Tab-separated table of N, CA, C and O in Angstrom:
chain	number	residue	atom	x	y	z
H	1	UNK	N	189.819	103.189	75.795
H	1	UNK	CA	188.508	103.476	75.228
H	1	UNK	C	188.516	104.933	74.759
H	1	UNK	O	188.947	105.807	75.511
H	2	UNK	N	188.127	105.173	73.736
H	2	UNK	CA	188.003	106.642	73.066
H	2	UNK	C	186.122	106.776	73.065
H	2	UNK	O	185.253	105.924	73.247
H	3	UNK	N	186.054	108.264	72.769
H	3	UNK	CA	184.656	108.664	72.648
H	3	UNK	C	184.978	109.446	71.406
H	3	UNK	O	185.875	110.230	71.095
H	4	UNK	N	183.779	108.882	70.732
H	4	UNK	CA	183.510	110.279	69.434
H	4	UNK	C	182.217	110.577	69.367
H	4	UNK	O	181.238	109.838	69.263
H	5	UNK	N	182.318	111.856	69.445
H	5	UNK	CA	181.029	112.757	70.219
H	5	UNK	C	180.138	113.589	68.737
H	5	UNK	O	180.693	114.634	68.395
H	6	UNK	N	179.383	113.357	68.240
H	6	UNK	CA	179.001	113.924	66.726
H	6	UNK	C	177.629	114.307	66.621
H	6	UNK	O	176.978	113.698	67.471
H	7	UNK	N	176.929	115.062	65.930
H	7	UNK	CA	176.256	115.594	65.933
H	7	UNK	C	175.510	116.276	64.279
H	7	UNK	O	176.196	116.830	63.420
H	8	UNK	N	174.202	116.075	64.191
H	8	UNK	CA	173.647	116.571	62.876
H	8	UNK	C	172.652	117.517	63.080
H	8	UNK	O	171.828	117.450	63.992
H	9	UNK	N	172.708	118.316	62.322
H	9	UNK	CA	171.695	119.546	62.611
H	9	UNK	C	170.825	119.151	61.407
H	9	UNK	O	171.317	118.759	60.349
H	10	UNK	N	169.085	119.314	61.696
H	10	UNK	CA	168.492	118.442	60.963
H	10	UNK	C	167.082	119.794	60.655
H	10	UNK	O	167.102	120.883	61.229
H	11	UNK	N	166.263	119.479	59.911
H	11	UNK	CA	165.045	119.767	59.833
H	11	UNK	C	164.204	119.426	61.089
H	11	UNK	O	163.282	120.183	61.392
H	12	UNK	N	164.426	118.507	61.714
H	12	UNK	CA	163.794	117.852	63.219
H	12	UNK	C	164.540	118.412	64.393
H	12	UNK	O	164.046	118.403	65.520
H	13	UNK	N	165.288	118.719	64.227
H	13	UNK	CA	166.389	119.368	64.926
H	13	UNK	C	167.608	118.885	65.163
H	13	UNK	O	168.076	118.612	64.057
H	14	UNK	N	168.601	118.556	66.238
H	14	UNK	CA	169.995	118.132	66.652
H	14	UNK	C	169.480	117.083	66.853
H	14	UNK	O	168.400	116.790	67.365
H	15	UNK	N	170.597	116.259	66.269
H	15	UNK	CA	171.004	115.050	66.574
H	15	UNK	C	172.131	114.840	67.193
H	15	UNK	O	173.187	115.138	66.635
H	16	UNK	N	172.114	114.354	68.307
H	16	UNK	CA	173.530	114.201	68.730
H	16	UNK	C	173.759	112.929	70.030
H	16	UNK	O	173.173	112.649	71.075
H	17	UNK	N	174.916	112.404	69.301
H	17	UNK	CA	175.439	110.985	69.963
H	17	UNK	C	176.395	110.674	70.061
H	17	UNK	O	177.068	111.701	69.977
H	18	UNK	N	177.191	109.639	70.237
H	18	UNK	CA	178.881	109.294	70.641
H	18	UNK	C	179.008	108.124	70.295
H	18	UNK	O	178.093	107.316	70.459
H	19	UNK	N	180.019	107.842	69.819
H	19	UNK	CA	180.486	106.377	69.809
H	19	UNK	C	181.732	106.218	70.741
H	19	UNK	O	182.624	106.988	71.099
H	20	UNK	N	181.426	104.875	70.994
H	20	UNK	CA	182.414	104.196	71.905
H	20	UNK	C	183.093	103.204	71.695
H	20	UNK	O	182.683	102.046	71.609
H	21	UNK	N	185.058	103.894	71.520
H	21	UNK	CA	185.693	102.326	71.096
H	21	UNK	C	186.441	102.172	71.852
H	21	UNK	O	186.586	102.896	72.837
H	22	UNK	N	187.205	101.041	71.537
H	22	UNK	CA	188.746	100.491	72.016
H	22	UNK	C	189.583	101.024	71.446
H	22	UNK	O	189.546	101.022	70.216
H	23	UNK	N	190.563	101.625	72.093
H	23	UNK	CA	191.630	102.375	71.208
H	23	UNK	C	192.504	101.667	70.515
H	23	UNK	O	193.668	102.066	70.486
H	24	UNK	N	192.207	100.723	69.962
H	24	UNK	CA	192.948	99.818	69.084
H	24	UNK	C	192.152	98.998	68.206
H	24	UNK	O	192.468	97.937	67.667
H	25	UNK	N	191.041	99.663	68.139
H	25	UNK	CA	189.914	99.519	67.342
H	25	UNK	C	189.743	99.111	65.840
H	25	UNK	O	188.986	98.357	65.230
H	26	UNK	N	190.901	100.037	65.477
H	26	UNK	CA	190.995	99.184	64.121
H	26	UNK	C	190.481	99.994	62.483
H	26	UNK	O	190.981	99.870	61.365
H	27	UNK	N	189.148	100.924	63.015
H	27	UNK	CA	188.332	101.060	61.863
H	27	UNK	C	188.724	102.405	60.956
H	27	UNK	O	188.813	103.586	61.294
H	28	UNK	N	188.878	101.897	59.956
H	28	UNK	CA	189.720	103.596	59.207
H	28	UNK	C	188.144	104.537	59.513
H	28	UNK	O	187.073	104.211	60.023
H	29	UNK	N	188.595	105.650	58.993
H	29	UNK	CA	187.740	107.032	59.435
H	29	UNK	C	186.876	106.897	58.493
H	29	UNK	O	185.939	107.636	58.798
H	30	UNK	N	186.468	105.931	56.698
H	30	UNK	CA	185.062	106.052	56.496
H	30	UNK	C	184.503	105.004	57.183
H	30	UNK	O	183.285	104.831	57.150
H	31	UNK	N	185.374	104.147	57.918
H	31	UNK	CA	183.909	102.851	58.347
H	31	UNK	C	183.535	103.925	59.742
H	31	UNK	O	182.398	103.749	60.180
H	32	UNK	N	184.203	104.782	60.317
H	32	UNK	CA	183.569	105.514	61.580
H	32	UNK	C	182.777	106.103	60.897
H	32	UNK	O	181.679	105.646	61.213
H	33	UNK	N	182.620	107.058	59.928
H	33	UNK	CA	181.829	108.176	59.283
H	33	UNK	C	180.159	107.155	59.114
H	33	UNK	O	178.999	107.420	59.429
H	34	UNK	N	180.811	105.960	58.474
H	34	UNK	CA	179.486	105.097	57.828
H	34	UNK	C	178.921	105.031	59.123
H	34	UNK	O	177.805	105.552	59.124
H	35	UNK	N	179.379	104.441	60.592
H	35	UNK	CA	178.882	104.287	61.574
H	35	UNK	C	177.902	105.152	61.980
H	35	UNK	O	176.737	104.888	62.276
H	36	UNK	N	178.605	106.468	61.969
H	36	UNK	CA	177.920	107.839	62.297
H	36	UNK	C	176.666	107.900	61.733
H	36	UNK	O	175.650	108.312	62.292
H	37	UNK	N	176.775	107.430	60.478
H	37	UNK	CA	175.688	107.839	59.200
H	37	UNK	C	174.482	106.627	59.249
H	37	UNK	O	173.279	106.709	59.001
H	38	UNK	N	175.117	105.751	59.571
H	38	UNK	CA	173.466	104.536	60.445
H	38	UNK	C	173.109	105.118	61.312
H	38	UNK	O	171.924	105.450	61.299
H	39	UNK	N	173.977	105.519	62.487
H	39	UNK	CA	172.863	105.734	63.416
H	39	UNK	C	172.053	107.286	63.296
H	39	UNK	O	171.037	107.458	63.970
H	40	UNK	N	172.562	108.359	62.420
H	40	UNK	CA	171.622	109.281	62.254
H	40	UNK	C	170.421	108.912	61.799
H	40	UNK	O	169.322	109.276	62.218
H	41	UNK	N	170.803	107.769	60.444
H	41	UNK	CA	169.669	107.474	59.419
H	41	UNK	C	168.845	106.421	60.277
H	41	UNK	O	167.975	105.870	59.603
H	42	UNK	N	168.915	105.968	61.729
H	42	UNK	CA	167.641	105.157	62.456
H	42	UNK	C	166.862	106.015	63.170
H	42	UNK	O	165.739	105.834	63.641
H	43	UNK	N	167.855	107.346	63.215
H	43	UNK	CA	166.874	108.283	64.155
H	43	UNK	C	166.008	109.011	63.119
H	43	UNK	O	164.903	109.446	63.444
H	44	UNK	N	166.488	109.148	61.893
H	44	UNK	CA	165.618	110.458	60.824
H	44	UNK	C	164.149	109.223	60.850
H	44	UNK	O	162.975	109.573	60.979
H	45	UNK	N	164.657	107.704	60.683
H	45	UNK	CA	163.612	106.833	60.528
H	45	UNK	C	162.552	106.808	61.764
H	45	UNK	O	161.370	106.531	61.559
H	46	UNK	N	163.059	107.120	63.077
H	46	UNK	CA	162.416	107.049	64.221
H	46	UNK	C	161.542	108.187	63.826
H	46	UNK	O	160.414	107.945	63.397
H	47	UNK	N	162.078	109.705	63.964
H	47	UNK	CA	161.295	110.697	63.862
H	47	UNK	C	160.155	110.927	62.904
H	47	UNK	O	159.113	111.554	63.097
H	48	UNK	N	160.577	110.279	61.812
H	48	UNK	CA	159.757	110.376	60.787
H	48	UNK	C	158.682	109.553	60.474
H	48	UNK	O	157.742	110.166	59.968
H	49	UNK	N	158.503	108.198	60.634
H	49	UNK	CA	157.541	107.474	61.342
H	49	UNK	C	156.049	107.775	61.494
H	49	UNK	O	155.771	108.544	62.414
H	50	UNK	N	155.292	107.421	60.938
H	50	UNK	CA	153.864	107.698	60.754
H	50	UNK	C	154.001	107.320	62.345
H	50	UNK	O	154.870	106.630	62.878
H	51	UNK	N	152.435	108.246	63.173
H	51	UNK	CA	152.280	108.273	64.496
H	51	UNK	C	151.002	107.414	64.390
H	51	UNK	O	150.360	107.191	63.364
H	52	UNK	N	150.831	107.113	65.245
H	52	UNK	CA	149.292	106.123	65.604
H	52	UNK	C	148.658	107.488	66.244
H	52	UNK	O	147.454	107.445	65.988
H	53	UNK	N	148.970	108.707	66.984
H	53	UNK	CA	148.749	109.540	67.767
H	53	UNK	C	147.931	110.542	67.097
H	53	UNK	O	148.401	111.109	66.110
H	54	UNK	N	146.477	110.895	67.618
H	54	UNK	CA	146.440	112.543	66.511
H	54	UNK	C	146.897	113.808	66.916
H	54	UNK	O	146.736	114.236	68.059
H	55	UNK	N	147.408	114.359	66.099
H	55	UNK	CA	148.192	115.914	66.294
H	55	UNK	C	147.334	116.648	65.922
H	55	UNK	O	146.419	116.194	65.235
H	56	UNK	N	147.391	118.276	66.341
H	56	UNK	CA	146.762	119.022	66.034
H	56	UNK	C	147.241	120.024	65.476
H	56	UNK	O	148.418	120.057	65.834
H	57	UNK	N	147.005	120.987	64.715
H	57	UNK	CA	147.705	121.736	63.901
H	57	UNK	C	148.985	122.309	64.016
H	57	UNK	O	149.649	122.593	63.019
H	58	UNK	N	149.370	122.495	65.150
H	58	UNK	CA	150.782	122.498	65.099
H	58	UNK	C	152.004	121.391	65.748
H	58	UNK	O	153.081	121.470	66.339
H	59	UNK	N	150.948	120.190	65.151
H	59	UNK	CA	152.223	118.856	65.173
H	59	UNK	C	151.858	118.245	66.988
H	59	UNK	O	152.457	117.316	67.529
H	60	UNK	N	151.117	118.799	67.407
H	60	UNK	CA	151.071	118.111	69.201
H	60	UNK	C	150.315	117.200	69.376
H	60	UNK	O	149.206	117.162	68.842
H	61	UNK	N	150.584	116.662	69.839
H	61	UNK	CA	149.607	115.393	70.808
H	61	UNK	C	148.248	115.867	71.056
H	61	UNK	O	148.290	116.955	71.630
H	62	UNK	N	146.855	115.388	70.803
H	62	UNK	CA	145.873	115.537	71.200
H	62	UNK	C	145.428	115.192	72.212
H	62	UNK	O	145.526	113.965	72.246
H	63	UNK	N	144.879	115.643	73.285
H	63	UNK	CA	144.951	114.596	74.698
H	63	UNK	C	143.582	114.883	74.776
H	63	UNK	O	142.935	115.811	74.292
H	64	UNK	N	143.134	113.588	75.713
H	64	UNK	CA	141.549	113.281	76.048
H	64	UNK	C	141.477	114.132	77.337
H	64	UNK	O	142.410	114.806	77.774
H	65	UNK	N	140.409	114.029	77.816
H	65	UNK	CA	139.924	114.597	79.243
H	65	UNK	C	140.764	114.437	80.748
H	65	UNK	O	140.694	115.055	81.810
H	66	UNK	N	141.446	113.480	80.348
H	66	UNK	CA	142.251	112.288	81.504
H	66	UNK	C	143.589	113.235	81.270
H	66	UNK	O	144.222	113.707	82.214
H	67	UNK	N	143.867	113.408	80.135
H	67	UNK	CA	145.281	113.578	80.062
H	67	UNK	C	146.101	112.642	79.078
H	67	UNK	O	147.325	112.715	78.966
H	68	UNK	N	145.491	111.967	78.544
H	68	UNK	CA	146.181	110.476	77.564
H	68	UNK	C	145.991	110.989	76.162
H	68	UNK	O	145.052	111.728	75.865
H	69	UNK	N	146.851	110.604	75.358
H	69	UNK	CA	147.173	111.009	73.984
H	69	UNK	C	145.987	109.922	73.361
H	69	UNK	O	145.843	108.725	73.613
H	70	UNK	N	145.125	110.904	72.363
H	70	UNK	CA	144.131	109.991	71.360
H	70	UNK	C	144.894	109.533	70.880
H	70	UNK	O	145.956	110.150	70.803
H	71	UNK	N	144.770	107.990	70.196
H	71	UNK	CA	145.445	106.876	69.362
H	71	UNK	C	144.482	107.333	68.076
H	71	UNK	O	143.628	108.154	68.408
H	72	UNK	N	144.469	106.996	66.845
H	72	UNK	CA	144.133	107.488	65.691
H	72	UNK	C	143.307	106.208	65.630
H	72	UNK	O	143.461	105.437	66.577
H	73	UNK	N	142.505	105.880	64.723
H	73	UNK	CA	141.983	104.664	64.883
H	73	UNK	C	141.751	104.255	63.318
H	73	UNK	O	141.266	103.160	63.032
């Protein structure tokens, strides 16, 4: 088993993750790169993601009296 350990420096900040193969794996170095490059592009999609949550001017969670994040409605 090999690890490849990679990482993107982003506008959102670091990204960083590993893949995990069989060392006889098989995949030339662009199908690893492409690999790399899905799973950044599910996280830019995660982060970026309209929130149900309201933020307040500098991007935070609004919280009620309790402590619970307002849902936007």
């Amino acid at each position: 088993m090999i690890k490849i350990d990679f990482s993107f420096e982003t506008q959102y900040g670091t990204f960083a993750d590993a893949l995990h193969l069989p060392d006889d794996h098989g995949l030339s170095d662009e199908q690893i790169e492409a690999m790399k490059q899905q799973r950044f592009d599910n996280w830019v999609a995660i982060v970026t993601a309209p929130s149900n949550y309201v933020l307040d001017a500098d991007g935070n969670m609004v919280l009620d009296a309790d402590g619970n994040p307002v849902i936007a409605e």
